[in-house]
Coordinates of C-alpha atoms in Angstrom, one line a residue:
M1400 CA 65.7 -180.1 64.6
S1401 CA 68.2 -179.9 62.2
E1402 CA 70.8 -182.3 61.3
F1403 CA 73.9 -179.6 61.4
L1404 CA 72.3 -178.2 65.1
K1405 CA 72.5 -182.4 66.2
N1406 CA 76.1 -182.7 64.9
L1407 CA 77.5 -179.7 66.9
R1408 CA 75.7 -180.1 69.5
N1409 CA 77.0 -184.3 69.6
S1410 CA 80.4 -183.7 68.2
Q1411 CA 81.5 -181.0 70.3
N1412 CA 84.4 -181.4 73.6
F1413 CA 83.3 -179.2 76.6
N1414 CA 86.6 -179.5 77.7
Q1415 CA 88.3 -178.3 75.0
K1416 CA 89.5 -174.9 74.0
Q1417 CA 87.1 -173.7 71.1
Y1418 CA 90.3 -172.0 69.2
D1419 CA 93.8 -173.7 69.3
A1420 CA 96.1 -170.4 68.5
Q1421 CA 97.2 -168.8 71.9
H1422 CA 96.9 -164.7 71.7
K1423 CA 100.3 -163.6 71.1
G1424 CA 100.2 -159.7 72.2
K1425 CA 101.0 -158.6 75.6
P1426 CA 98.8 -158.5 78.8
R1427 CA 96.7 -155.9 79.1
N1428 CA 97.6 -154.7 82.8
E1429 CA 101.5 -154.5 81.1
P1430 CA 102.4 -150.7 80.2
R1431 CA 103.0 -150.7 76.2
G1432 CA 104.7 -147.8 74.3
K1433 CA 102.5 -145.3 73.8
G1434 CA 102.4 -143.4 77.3
G1435 CA 101.5 -146.7 79.3
G1436 CA 104.2 -146.6 82.4
A1437 CA 105.5 -144.2 84.5
R1438 CA 108.7 -142.3 83.2
E1439 CA 111.9 -141.7 85.0
T1440 CA 113.5 -139.1 84.9
S1441 CA 116.1 -139.9 82.5
D1442 CA 112.9 -140.3 80.0
I1443 CA 113.0 -136.1 79.6
P1444 CA 114.3 -134.9 77.6
D1445 CA 116.9 -131.8 77.9
Y1446 CA 115.4 -129.3 76.8
L1447 CA 112.5 -129.6 78.9
K1448 CA 114.6 -129.6 81.8
A1449 CA 116.0 -126.6 80.5
L1450 CA 112.7 -125.0 80.5
F1451 CA 111.9 -125.9 83.4
D1452 CA 115.3 -124.2 85.4
D1453 CA 114.5 -121.2 83.4
L1454 CA 110.6 -121.2 84.5
A1455 CA 111.2 -122.1 88.8
P1456 CA 112.4 -118.8 89.5
V1457 CA 109.5 -117.1 87.4
V1458 CA 107.1 -119.4 88.9
K1459 CA 108.4 -119.0 92.4
K1460 CA 108.3 -115.3 91.9
Y1461 CA 104.8 -115.2 91.4
L1462 CA 103.6 -117.4 93.7
A1463 CA 105.7 -114.4 96.5
Q1464 CA 103.7 -111.8 94.8
A1465 CA 100.6 -114.0 95.0
A1466 CA 100.9 -114.4 98.5
E1467 CA 102.1 -110.9 99.3
S1468 CA 98.9 -110.0 97.6
Q1469 CA 96.4 -112.0 99.8
I1470 CA 98.9 -110.5 103.1
R1471 CA 97.2 -107.4 101.6
L1472 CA 93.8 -108.3 101.2
A1473 CA 93.5 -109.8 104.7
E1474 CA 95.1 -106.5 106.4
A1475 CA 92.8 -104.7 103.9
A1476 CA 89.9 -106.9 105.3
E1477 CA 91.0 -106.5 109.2
K1478 CA 90.8 -102.4 109.3
N1479 CA 87.1 -102.8 107.1
A1480 CA 86.2 -104.9 110.1
Q1481 CA 87.8 -102.7 112.5
A1482 CA 86.1 -99.6 111.4
L1483 CA 83.0 -101.5 111.1
Q1484 CA 83.1 -102.2 114.6
K1485 CA 83.8 -98.3 115.2
V1486 CA 80.4 -97.5 113.2
V1487 CA 78.6 -99.5 115.6
D1488 CA 80.2 -98.8 118.7
A1489 CA 79.2 -95.4 118.5
M1490 CA 75.5 -96.5 116.8
P1491 CA 73.7 -95.9 120.4
E1492 CA 74.8 -92.1 120.7
L1493 CA 73.8 -91.8 116.8
I1494 CA 70.4 -93.2 117.7
Q1495 CA 70.0 -90.6 120.5
A1496 CA 71.1 -87.8 118.6
A1497 CA 68.6 -88.7 115.6
P1498 CA 65.3 -86.2 115.1
F1499 CA 62.8 -89.1 114.8
R1500 CA 60.4 -86.4 114.4
R1501 CA 59.4 -84.2 112.0
E1502 CA 59.0 -80.4 112.2
P1503 CA 55.4 -79.8 113.4
R1504 CA 53.2 -78.9 110.8
K1505 CA 52.2 -74.9 110.6
R1506 CA 47.9 -75.6 110.2
K1507 CA 45.8 -75.1 113.0
I1508 CA 44.4 -78.2 114.8
S1509 CA 40.5 -78.2 116.0
A1510 CA 40.2 -78.6 119.2
H1511 CA 38.8 -81.9 118.8
K1512 CA 41.7 -83.0 116.8
Q1513 CA 44.1 -81.3 119.7
Q1514 CA 42.6 -83.3 122.3
L1515 CA 42.5 -87.1 120.1
L1516 CA 46.5 -86.1 119.6
D1517 CA 47.3 -85.6 123.6
M1518 CA 45.2 -88.8 123.8
I1519 CA 47.2 -90.9 121.1
K1520 CA 50.3 -88.8 122.8
K1521 CA 49.2 -90.1 126.5
L1522 CA 49.3 -93.8 125.0
R1523 CA 52.3 -94.4 123.5
D1524 CA 54.1 -92.8 126.7
E1525 CA 52.3 -95.4 128.6
N1526 CA 53.9 -98.1 126.1
M1527 CA 51.3 -99.1 123.7
T1528 CA 52.0 -100.3 120.0
Y1529 CA 50.7 -98.0 117.3
E1530 CA 48.0 -101.5 116.9
E1531 CA 47.2 -101.4 120.6
V1532 CA 46.1 -97.7 120.4
A1533 CA 44.3 -97.7 117.2
A1534 CA 42.6 -101.3 118.7
Y1535 CA 41.9 -99.0 122.1
L1536 CA 40.3 -96.0 120.2
D1537 CA 38.2 -98.4 118.1
K1538 CA 36.9 -100.5 121.1
N1539 CA 36.2 -96.9 123.2
K1540 CA 34.4 -95.9 119.6
V1541 CA 36.5 -92.8 119.4
P1542 CA 35.9 -91.4 116.0
T1543 CA 38.4 -91.0 113.1
F1544 CA 39.1 -87.6 111.5
S1545 CA 36.3 -87.9 109.0
G1546 CA 34.0 -89.8 111.3
R1547 CA 34.1 -92.9 109.3
G1548 CA 36.1 -96.0 109.3
R1549 CA 38.0 -97.7 111.7
W1550 CA 41.5 -96.9 113.5
H1551 CA 44.7 -98.3 112.0
A1552 CA 48.5 -98.5 113.2
Q1553 CA 49.8 -96.3 110.5
T1554 CA 46.9 -94.0 111.0
I1555 CA 48.2 -93.5 114.9
H1556 CA 52.0 -94.3 113.9
R1557 CA 51.8 -90.7 111.3
L1558 CA 49.9 -88.6 114.0
Y1559 CA 52.0 -89.3 116.7
M1560 CA 55.5 -88.6 114.2
Y1561 CA 54.3 -86.0 112.4
Y1562 CA 52.1 -83.8 115.3
P1563 CA 53.8 -82.6 119.0

């Protein structure tokens, strides 16, 4: 170890402070001159007081207008809700009156196709779904119109809706 370090270690008194001069500044928790502490009302300049006095009625008027606007918006939303409720209440009549079936096609239908359409209508009247009707026709090996492929729910739906 170097001679310097030995002397430094042996000569140092651990209870003694390493500096003699005290810090002469203000403690950190006390407010300083530049906006550190809370101002009293007397610290506000007169021109700012006058400005606040002039702006207060304008701000008050603006807030009143904003409150009235919010009230009008709430009333409009209530009217919209009432109108939508009337539409929802009238839905059953609209649904019953709406024609879901298209006009029948003008083409001539063969006897085989007419039998098949009658069978589909009968099965639908027994509350079978389109998928169940398609499965029933496949299970009973009823041929499709083309004679190939299988029956699908979408095909049954189209036939039921477009043909009387």
